[in-house]
PDB file of C-alpha atoms in Angstrom:
ATOM      1  CA  MET A 200      32.016  12.663  11.677  1.00 35.00           C
ATOM      2  CA  SER A 201      31.206  12.285   7.952  1.00 34.00           C
ATOM      3  CA  PRO A 202      30.062  15.382   5.975  1.00 34.00           C
ATOM      4  CA  SER A 203      26.758  14.013   5.429  1.00 35.00           C
ATOM      5  CA  ALA A 204      25.725  13.761   9.216  1.00 33.00           C
ATOM      6  CA  PRO A 205      24.790  17.359   9.666  1.00 32.00           C
ATOM      7  CA  ALA A 206      22.443  17.143   6.677  1.00 37.00           C
ATOM      8  CA  ALA A 207      20.877  14.042   8.128  1.00 38.00           C
ATOM      9  CA  THR A 208      20.255  15.657  11.480  1.00 35.00           C
ATOM     10  CA  THR A 209      18.673  18.811   9.745  1.00 38.00           C
ATOM     11  CA  SER A 210      16.439  16.561   7.669  1.00 44.00           C
ATOM     12  CA  ALA A 211      15.283  14.697  10.830  1.00 43.00           C
ATOM     13  CA  HIS A 212      14.590  18.147  12.640  1.00 42.00           C
ATOM     14  CA  ALA A 213      12.750  19.473   9.579  1.00 46.00           C
ATOM     15  CA  ALA A 214      10.547  16.370   9.527  1.00 46.00           C
ATOM     16  CA  ALA A 215       9.785  16.762  13.192  1.00 45.00           C
ATOM     17  CA  ALA A 216       8.885  20.391  12.765  1.00 44.00           C
ATOM     18  CA  ALA A 217       6.617  19.508   9.831  1.00 49.00           C
ATOM     19  CA  ALA A 218       4.833  16.924  11.777  1.00 49.00           C
ATOM     20  CA  LYS A 219       3.936  19.482  14.459  1.00 50.00           C
ATOM     21  CA  SER A 220       2.321  21.631  11.823  1.00 61.00           C
ATOM     22  CA  PHE A 221       0.561  18.813  10.050  1.00 70.00           C
ATOM     23  CA  TYR A 222      -2.773  17.819  11.570  1.00 80.00           C
ATOM     24  CA  PRO A 223      -4.946  15.114  10.058  1.00 80.00           C
ATOM     25  CA  LEU A 224      -8.667  15.629  10.089  1.00 90.00           C
ATOM     26  CA  ARG A 225     -10.327  12.937   7.994  1.00 95.00           C
ATOM     27  CA  TYR A 226      -9.361   9.856   5.935  1.00 97.00           C
ATOM     28  CA  PHE A 227     -11.656   8.650   3.111  1.00 97.00           C
ATOM     29  CA  PHE A 228     -10.962   5.235   1.903  1.00 97.00           C
ATOM     30  CA  THR A 229     -12.420   1.760   1.239  1.00 96.00           C
ATOM     31  CA  PRO A 230     -10.908  -1.400   2.814  1.00 96.00           C
ATOM     32  CA  TYR A 231     -11.491  -3.095  -0.571  1.00 95.00           C
ATOM     33  CA  CYS A 232      -8.868  -1.030  -2.554  1.00 96.00           C
ATOM     34  CA  PRO A 233      -5.270  -2.266  -2.558  1.00 97.00           C
ATOM     35  CA  PHE A 234      -4.052   1.181  -3.523  1.00 97.00           C
ATOM     36  CA  ALA A 235      -5.728   2.806  -0.567  1.00 97.00           C
ATOM     37  CA  HIS A 236      -4.365   0.115   1.674  1.00 98.00           C
ATOM     38  CA  ARG A 237      -0.885   1.621   1.042  1.00 98.00           C
ATOM     39  CA  SER A 238      -1.853   4.884   2.912  1.00 98.00           C
ATOM     40  CA  SER A 239      -3.664   2.850   5.679  1.00 98.00           C
ATOM     41  CA  ILE A 240      -0.424   0.973   6.480  1.00 98.00           C
ATOM     42  CA  ALA A 241       1.501   4.304   6.676  1.00 98.00           C
ATOM     43  CA  LEU A 242      -1.013   5.996   8.931  1.00 97.00           C
ATOM     44  CA  HIS A 243      -0.835   2.860  11.189  1.00 97.00           C
ATOM     45  CA  GLU A 244       2.866   2.924  11.180  1.00 97.00           C
ATOM     46  CA  VAL A 245       2.931   6.443  12.601  1.00 95.00           C
ATOM     47  CA  GLY A 246       0.055   5.851  15.164  1.00 94.00           C
ATOM     48  CA  LEU A 247      -2.760   7.701  13.549  1.00 94.00           C
ATOM     49  CA  LEU A 248      -4.742   4.747  12.451  1.00 95.00           C
ATOM     50  CA  THR A 249      -5.417   1.670  14.771  1.00 94.00           C
ATOM     51  CA  SER A 250      -7.896  -0.124  12.719  1.00 94.00           C
ATOM     52  CA  ILE A 251      -9.757   0.157   9.428  1.00 96.00           C
ATOM     53  CA  GLU A 252     -13.093   0.562  11.079  1.00 95.00           C
ATOM     54  CA  PRO A 253     -14.967   3.966  10.397  1.00 95.00           C
ATOM     55  CA  GLY A 254     -15.145   6.505  13.227  1.00 94.00           C
ATOM     56  CA  SER A 255     -12.779   8.400  15.319  1.00 92.00           C
ATOM     57  CA  GLN A 256      -9.446   7.124  16.033  1.00 87.00           C
ATOM     58  CA  SER A 257      -5.969   8.143  17.693  1.00 82.00           C
ATOM     59  CA  ASN A 258      -7.726  10.018  20.529  1.00 80.00           C
ATOM     60  CA  GLY A 259      -9.828  11.900  18.103  1.00 82.00           C
ATOM     61  CA  GLN A 260      -7.012  12.973  15.820  1.00 87.00           C
ATOM     62  CA  LEU A 261      -8.502  11.226  12.697  1.00 93.00           C
ATOM     63  CA  GLU A 262     -11.821  10.583  11.520  1.00 95.00           C
ATOM     64  CA  VAL A 263     -12.129   7.548   9.306  1.00 96.00           C
ATOM     65  CA  VAL A 264     -14.744   7.533   6.697  1.00 97.00           C
ATOM     66  CA  HIS A 265     -15.649   4.577   4.387  1.00 97.00           C
ATOM     67  CA  ILE A 266     -16.477   5.386   0.783  1.00 96.00           C
ATOM     68  CA  ASP A 267     -18.460   3.036  -1.394  1.00 94.00           C
ATOM     69  CA  ILE A 268     -16.321   3.453  -4.719  1.00 91.00           C
ATOM     70  CA  ARG A 269     -19.243   1.798  -6.671  1.00 91.00           C
ATOM     71  CA  ASN A 270     -21.709   4.245  -5.399  1.00 93.00           C
ATOM     72  CA  LYS A 271     -19.780   7.252  -4.429  1.00 94.00           C
ATOM     73  CA  PRO A 272     -21.766  10.001  -2.360  1.00 95.00           C
ATOM     74  CA  ASP A 273     -22.515  13.204  -4.133  1.00 96.00           C
ATOM     75  CA  TRP A 274     -20.980  15.101  -1.362  1.00 96.00           C
ATOM     76  CA  TYR A 275     -17.583  13.288  -1.748  1.00 96.00           C
ATOM     77  CA  LEU A 276     -17.494  14.106  -5.395  1.00 95.00           C
ATOM     78  CA  ARG A 277     -18.427  17.819  -4.787  1.00 95.00           C
ATOM     79  CA  ASP A 278     -16.614  18.608  -1.643  1.00 94.00           C
ATOM     80  CA  ILE A 279     -13.818  16.242  -1.206  1.00 95.00           C
ATOM     81  CA  ASN A 280     -12.295  14.501  -4.355  1.00 94.00           C
ATOM     82  CA  PRO A 281     -14.026  15.452  -7.752  1.00 93.00           C
ATOM     83  CA  LYS A 282     -11.994  12.549  -9.236  1.00 92.00           C
ATOM     84  CA  GLY A 283     -13.983  10.146  -6.994  1.00 92.00           C
ATOM     85  CA  LYS A 284     -10.923   8.199  -6.118  1.00 94.00           C
ATOM     86  CA  VAL A 285      -9.808   6.837  -2.867  1.00 96.00           C
ATOM     87  CA  PRO A 286      -7.896   7.383  -0.639  1.00 97.00           C
ATOM     88  CA  THR A 287      -8.252  11.001   0.168  1.00 97.00           C
ATOM     89  CA  LEU A 288      -6.630  12.594   3.318  1.00 97.00           C
ATOM     90  CA  GLU A 289      -7.967  15.909   4.685  1.00 95.00           C
ATOM     91  CA  ILE A 290      -5.425  17.719   6.676  1.00 93.00           C
ATOM     92  CA  THR A 291      -4.614  21.164   8.090  1.00 90.00           C
ATOM     93  CA  THR A 292      -1.247  22.727   7.671  1.00 85.00           C
ATOM     94  CA  GLY A 293      -0.267  26.087   8.354  1.00 82.00           C
ATOM     95  CA  GLY A 294      -3.755  26.839   9.606  1.00 84.00           C
ATOM     96  CA  LYS A 295      -5.331  25.843   6.229  1.00 89.00           C
ATOM     97  CA  LYS A 296      -7.147  22.841   5.039  1.00 91.00           C
ATOM     98  CA  GLU A 297      -5.807  20.802   2.267  1.00 93.00           C
ATOM     99  CA  ILE A 298      -7.034  17.764   0.481  1.00 95.00           C
ATOM    100  CA  MET A 299      -4.618  15.119  -0.368  1.00 96.00           C
ATOM    101  CA  ILE A 300      -4.879  12.459  -3.117  1.00 95.00           C
ATOM    102  CA  GLU A 301      -2.928   9.544  -4.506  1.00 95.00           C
ATOM    103  CA  SER A 302      -2.021   6.603  -2.044  1.00 97.00           C
ATOM    104  CA  ALA A 303       1.623   6.475  -2.585  1.00 96.00           C
ATOM    105  CA  LEU A 304       2.043  10.265  -2.335  1.00 96.00           C
ATOM    106  CA  ILE A 305      -0.114  10.228   0.994  1.00 97.00           C
ATOM    107  CA  ALA A 306       1.865   7.175   2.344  1.00 97.00           C
ATOM    108  CA  GLU A 307       5.209   9.012   1.850  1.00 96.00           C
ATOM    109  CA  PHE A 308       3.811  12.434   3.061  1.00 95.00           C
ATOM    110  CA  VAL A 309       2.575  10.788   6.297  1.00 95.00           C
ATOM    111  CA  LEU A 310       5.760   8.932   6.937  1.00 95.00           C
ATOM    112  CA  GLN A 311       8.077  11.951   6.055  1.00 93.00           C
ATOM    113  CA  THR A 312       6.237  14.394   8.219  1.00 91.00           C
ATOM    114  CA  HIS A 313       6.587  12.115  11.079  1.00 91.00           C
ATOM    115  CA  GLY A 314      10.215  11.484  10.697  1.00 91.00           C
ATOM    116  CA  SER A 315       9.603   7.634  10.053  1.00 94.00           C
ATOM    117  CA  PRO A 316      12.662   5.821   9.005  1.00 93.00           C
ATOM    118  CA  ILE A 317      10.334   3.772   6.778  1.00 95.00           C
ATOM    119  CA  ALA A 318      10.446   6.707   4.242  1.00 93.00           C
ATOM    120  CA  ILE A 319      14.242   6.621   4.014  1.00 91.00           C
ATOM    121  CA  MET A 320      14.698  10.252   3.841  1.00 82.00           C
ATOM    122  CA  GLN A 321      18.143  10.619   5.570  1.00 73.00           C
ATOM    123  CA  SER A 322      20.907  11.941   3.361  1.00 77.00           C
ATOM    124  CA  THR A 323      23.654   9.321   4.147  1.00 89.00           C
ATOM    125  CA  ALA A 324      25.288   7.286   1.389  1.00 91.00           C
ATOM    126  CA  ASP A 325      23.910   4.090   2.896  1.00 90.00           C
ATOM    127  CA  ASP A 326      20.400   5.578   2.977  1.00 91.00           C
ATOM    128  CA  ALA A 327      20.657   6.779  -0.630  1.00 93.00           C
ATOM    129  CA  MET A 328      21.525   3.187  -1.598  1.00 94.00           C
ATOM    130  CA  LEU A 329      18.701   1.813   0.531  1.00 95.00           C
ATOM    131  CA  ARG A 330      16.410   4.256  -1.275  1.00 95.00           C
ATOM    132  CA  TYR A 331      17.794   3.046  -4.681  1.00 96.00           C
ATOM    133  CA  ARG A 332      17.061  -0.490  -3.764  1.00 96.00           C
ATOM    134  CA  ALA A 333      13.514   0.310  -2.577  1.00 97.00           C
ATOM    135  CA  GLY A 334      12.940   2.143  -5.875  1.00 97.00           C
ATOM    136  CA  LEU A 335      13.866  -0.949  -7.899  1.00 98.00           C
ATOM    137  CA  VAL A 336      11.174  -2.933  -6.050  1.00 98.00           C
ATOM    138  CA  ILE A 337       8.622  -0.237  -6.443  1.00 98.00           C
ATOM    139  CA  ASP A 338       9.256  -0.204 -10.087  1.00 98.00           C
ATOM    140  CA  ALA A 339       8.810  -3.878 -10.487  1.00 98.00           C
ATOM    141  CA  LEU A 340       5.631  -3.825  -8.432  1.00 98.00           C
ATOM    142  CA  SER A 341       4.157  -0.804 -10.280  1.00 97.00           C
ATOM    143  CA  ASN A 342       5.118  -1.957 -13.853  1.00 98.00           C
ATOM    144  CA  GLN A 343       4.749  -5.689 -13.657  1.00 98.00           C
ATOM    145  CA  PHE A 344       3.355  -7.175 -10.285  1.00 98.00           C
ATOM    146  CA  ASN A 345       0.242  -4.934  -9.965  1.00 98.00           C
ATOM    147  CA  PRO A 346      -0.897  -4.885 -13.582  1.00 98.00           C
ATOM    148  CA  GLY A 347      -0.160  -8.688 -13.642  1.00 98.00           C
ATOM    149  CA  TYR A 348      -2.456  -9.123 -10.714  1.00 98.00           C
ATOM    150  CA  PHE A 349      -5.335  -7.258 -12.112  1.00 98.00           C
ATOM    151  CA  GLY A 350      -4.749  -8.777 -15.547  1.00 98.00           C
ATOM    152  CA  LEU A 351      -5.145 -12.441 -14.150  1.00 98.00           C
ATOM    153  CA  LEU A 352      -8.069 -11.455 -11.896  1.00 98.00           C
ATOM    154  CA  ARG A 353      -9.906  -9.716 -14.712  1.00 98.00           C
ATOM    155  CA  GLU A 354      -9.355 -12.241 -17.447  1.00 98.00           C
ATOM    156  CA  LYS A 355     -12.738 -13.961 -17.665  1.00 97.00           C
ATOM    157  CA  ASP A 356     -11.999 -16.090 -20.707  1.00 98.00           C
ATOM    158  CA  PRO A 357     -10.844 -19.533 -19.503  1.00 97.00           C
ATOM    159  CA  SER A 358      -8.729 -19.905 -22.760  1.00 98.00           C
ATOM    160  CA  LYS A 359      -6.606 -16.830 -21.907  1.00 98.00           C
ATOM    161  CA  GLN A 360      -6.196 -17.505 -18.199  1.00 98.00           C
ATOM    162  CA  PRO A 361      -3.088 -19.810 -18.540  1.00 98.00           C
ATOM    163  CA  ALA A 362      -1.247 -17.063 -20.393  1.00 98.00           C
ATOM    164  CA  ALA A 363      -2.226 -14.479 -17.797  1.00 98.00           C
ATOM    165  CA  LYS A 364      -1.012 -16.850 -15.008  1.00 98.00           C
ATOM    166  CA  ASP A 365       2.342 -17.119 -16.763  1.00 98.00           C
ATOM    167  CA  LYS A 366       2.526 -13.493 -17.198  1.00 98.00           C
ATOM    168  CA  PHE A 367       1.855 -12.834 -13.494  1.00 98.00           C
ATOM    169  CA  LEU A 368       4.296 -15.488 -12.430  1.00 98.00           C
ATOM    170  CA  ASP A 369       6.965 -13.721 -14.620  1.00 98.00           C
ATOM    171  CA  ALA A 370       6.056 -10.694 -12.544  1.00 98.00           C
ATOM    172  CA  VAL A 371       6.560 -12.519  -9.432  1.00 98.00           C
ATOM    173  CA  LYS A 372       9.973 -13.426 -10.616  1.00 98.00           C
ATOM    174  CA  ALA A 373      10.815  -9.793 -11.615  1.00 98.00           C
ATOM    175  CA  VAL A 374       9.928  -8.720  -8.043  1.00 98.00           C
ATOM    176  CA  GLN A 375      11.863 -11.448  -6.533  1.00 98.00           C
ATOM    177  CA  ALA A 376      14.989 -10.641  -8.607  1.00 98.00           C
ATOM    178  CA  VAL A 377      15.215  -7.108  -6.962  1.00 98.00           C
ATOM    179  CA  LEU A 378      14.496  -8.169  -3.339  1.00 98.00           C
ATOM    180  CA  SER A 379      17.632  -7.600  -1.236  1.00 96.00           C
ATOM    181  CA  HIS A 380      19.302 -10.220   0.745  1.00 92.00           C
ATOM    182  CA  GLY A 381      20.390 -10.014   4.434  1.00 90.00           C
ATOM    183  CA  GLY A 382      16.744  -9.828   5.673  1.00 96.00           C
ATOM    184  CA  ASP A 383      13.237 -10.751   4.869  1.00 97.00           C
ATOM    185  CA  TYR A 384      11.892  -7.257   3.881  1.00 98.00           C
ATOM    186  CA  ALA A 385      12.273  -5.847   0.489  1.00 98.00           C
ATOM    187  CA  THR A 386      15.567  -4.061   1.154  1.00 97.00           C
ATOM    188  CA  GLY A 387      16.704  -6.423   3.730  1.00 96.00           C
ATOM    189  CA  SER A 388      16.074  -6.356   7.489  1.00 95.00           C
ATOM    190  CA  ARG A 389      14.455  -2.833   7.535  1.00 95.00           C
ATOM    191  CA  PHE A 390      10.789  -2.292   6.682  1.00 97.00           C
ATOM    192  CA  THR A 391      10.665   0.514   4.064  1.00 97.00           C
ATOM    193  CA  ILE A 392       8.421   2.365   1.702  1.00 97.00           C
ATOM    194  CA  ALA A 393       8.943  -0.583  -0.779  1.00 98.00           C
ATOM    195  CA  ASP A 394       7.120  -2.878   1.585  1.00 98.00           C
ATOM    196  CA  VAL A 395       4.326  -0.430   2.230  1.00 98.00           C
ATOM    197  CA  ILE A 396       3.671  -0.280  -1.609  1.00 98.00           C
ATOM    198  CA  GLY A 397       4.009  -3.989  -1.986  1.00 98.00           C
ATOM    199  CA  ALA A 398       2.087  -5.453   1.012  1.00 98.00           C
ATOM    200  CA  PRO A 399      -1.578  -4.727  -0.156  1.00 98.00           C
ATOM    201  CA  PHE A 400      -1.196  -6.862  -3.354  1.00 98.00           C
ATOM    202  CA  VAL A 401       0.840  -9.523  -1.540  1.00 98.00           C
ATOM    203  CA  ALA A 402      -1.969  -9.656   1.011  1.00 98.00           C
ATOM    204  CA  ARG A 403      -4.574 -10.172  -1.615  1.00 98.00           C
ATOM    205  CA  LEU A 404      -2.986 -13.195  -3.286  1.00 98.00           C
ATOM    206  CA  PRO A 405      -5.615 -15.388  -1.676  1.00 98.00           C
ATOM    207  CA  VAL A 406      -8.147 -13.635  -4.054  1.00 98.00           C
ATOM    208  CA  LEU A 407      -6.292 -14.979  -7.071  1.00 98.00           C
ATOM    209  CA  GLU A 408      -6.162 -18.401  -5.543  1.00 98.00           C
ATOM    210  CA  HIS A 409      -9.846 -18.429  -5.045  1.00 98.00           C
ATOM    211  CA  TYR A 410     -10.912 -17.290  -8.508  1.00 98.00           C
ATOM    212  CA  ARG A 411      -8.118 -18.365 -10.701  1.00 98.00           C
ATOM    213  CA  GLY A 412      -6.471 -21.315  -8.790  1.00 98.00           C
ATOM    214  CA  PHE A 413      -3.152 -19.379  -8.894  1.00 98.00           C
ATOM    215  CA  VAL A 414      -0.592 -19.765  -6.117  1.00 98.00           C
ATOM    216  CA  VAL A 415       2.979 -18.858  -6.122  1.00 98.00           C
ATOM    217  CA  PRO A 416       4.931 -22.252  -6.282  1.00 98.00           C
ATOM    218  CA  ASP A 417       6.273 -23.365  -2.898  1.00 96.00           C
ATOM    219  CA  THR A 418       9.705 -24.349  -4.307  1.00 98.00           C
ATOM    220  CA  PRO A 419      13.189 -23.129  -3.618  1.00 97.00           C
ATOM    221  CA  GLU A 420      12.973 -20.991  -6.655  1.00 98.00           C
ATOM    222  CA  TYR A 421      10.648 -18.746  -5.053  1.00 98.00           C
ATOM    223  CA  ALA A 422      11.966 -18.968  -1.596  1.00 98.00           C
ATOM    224  CA  ARG A 423      13.033 -15.263  -1.425  1.00 98.00           C
ATOM    225  CA  PHE A 424       9.531 -14.173  -2.478  1.00 98.00           C
ATOM    226  CA  HIS A 425       7.831 -16.300   0.083  1.00 98.00           C
ATOM    227  CA  ALA A 426      10.169 -15.147   2.943  1.00 98.00           C
ATOM    228  CA  TRP A 427       9.040 -11.544   1.891  1.00 98.00           C
ATOM    229  CA  LYS A 428       5.487 -12.532   1.827  1.00 98.00           C
ATOM    230  CA  ARG A 429       5.668 -13.944   5.293  1.00 98.00           C
ATOM    231  CA  ALA A 430       7.348 -10.940   6.789  1.00 98.00           C
ATOM    232  CA  LEU A 431       4.821  -8.558   5.193  1.00 98.00           C
ATOM    233  CA  LEU A 432       1.820 -10.419   6.529  1.00 98.00           C
ATOM    234  CA  ALA A 433       3.304 -10.658  10.006  1.00 98.00           C
ATOM    235  CA  ARG A 434       3.667  -6.885  10.151  1.00 98.00           C
ATOM    236  CA  GLU A 435       1.378  -5.428  12.687  1.00 98.00           C
ATOM    237  CA  SER A 436       0.476  -2.512  10.296  1.00 98.00           C
ATOM    238  CA  VAL A 437      -0.408  -4.921   7.454  1.00 98.00           C
ATOM    239  CA  LYS A 438      -2.413  -7.156   9.775  1.00 98.00           C
ATOM    240  CA  ALA A 439      -4.435  -4.327  11.209  1.00 97.00           C
ATOM    241  CA  THR A 440      -5.381  -2.757   7.983  1.00 98.00           C
ATOM    242  CA  THR A 441      -6.065  -5.850   5.819  1.00 98.00           C
ATOM    243  CA  ALA A 442      -9.848  -6.477   5.512  1.00 98.00           C
ATOM    244  CA  GLU A 443     -11.267  -9.959   6.214  1.00 98.00           C
ATOM    245  CA  MET A 444     -10.333 -12.176   3.366  1.00 98.00           C
ATOM    246  CA  GLY A 445     -13.865 -13.619   2.916  1.00 98.00           C
ATOM    247  CA  TRP A 446     -15.046 -10.016   2.396  1.00 97.00           C
ATOM    248  CA  LEU A 447     -12.333  -9.165  -0.047  1.00 98.00           C
ATOM    249  CA  ILE A 448     -13.064 -12.177  -2.122  1.00 98.00           C
ATOM    250  CA  GLU A 449     -16.768 -11.328  -2.316  1.00 98.00           C
ATOM    251  CA  GLN A 450     -16.004  -7.708  -3.096  1.00 96.00           C
ATOM    252  CA  ASN A 451     -13.693  -8.870  -6.051  1.00 97.00           C
ATOM    253  CA  LYS A 452     -16.369 -11.055  -7.512  1.00 97.00           C
ATOM    254  CA  VAL A 453     -17.503  -8.348  -9.926  1.00 96.00           C
ATOM    255  CA  ASN A 454     -13.975  -8.202 -11.276  1.00 96.00           C
ATOM    256  CA  ALA A 455     -13.479 -12.063 -11.545  1.00 97.00           C
ATOM    257  CA  VAL A 456     -16.718 -13.561 -12.666  1.00 96.00           C
TER     258      VAL A 456
END
C-alpha cells in the first residue's frame, strides 16, 4: 500500500464526519445568476437540491428562497447578506447558525462535506495532478472566459462588438487549450469542480447567440470544446438547475440592449 493511502482514508472519514455535523437550512439565490448556478449544481450533486423551484426540498432538509437581485428585500440585506449578493447558504454547524457566501466557496464546501469525489480532496498523487488540471481550467474560466462572456453581452456599441466577439473566441481557445483528453469533461472522464465552475456560463451561450449572433464555430478546431459542452449539458445536475432559456434570454435583456 502506498504511503498516501492512509491519509486519503483519513480525509474521507473526516469529510463524512463533517457532513453529519453540517445541516443546511435555507438557500437564497436566483436562477438568473450564472455564479449562483455553481452552488446549485453542487447542491444537486449531493442530493440536497432537486430543482430550482422555491420551497422545501430534500425531504425538508433545505428551504429554497428566490431573491430578486434587482429588487432585493430589506430583510435579506438586513438579516442574511448585507452585501446583497447571491447565492447565500444558511447552515447549522456545531449547533450554531452560519451564513455562507461566494458561490465557488459554497460549492466546494458542500462537495467536501459530503465526501464527493467532484471536489478532488483525496491526497494521492493522481488526485493532486487532477486538482492541478482542474485549477488550470478554473483559472482560464475565471480570468478569460467569464469576463469575455460578460464583455460581449454588455457591449452595446455595434462598432465594438466584432472586437468583443474576437476576444471571447480567444477565451474559448484558452479554455480549450487546458481541457484534458481521455474523456469529455474538463479533466477527462471524471466530472469535477472545474465542470461545476464552467457549466453555468457554457449553458448560457444561447444568450450570446440571441443578442450578439455569437456561436463557437462547429469546426474541428473547436472539437474538444464542443465535446465538453455536450458533456456538461447532458449532466443531470446541470439540466435540473438551468433555468428555461427563454426566461434567461429575457432576464439578460437589460444587459444586452
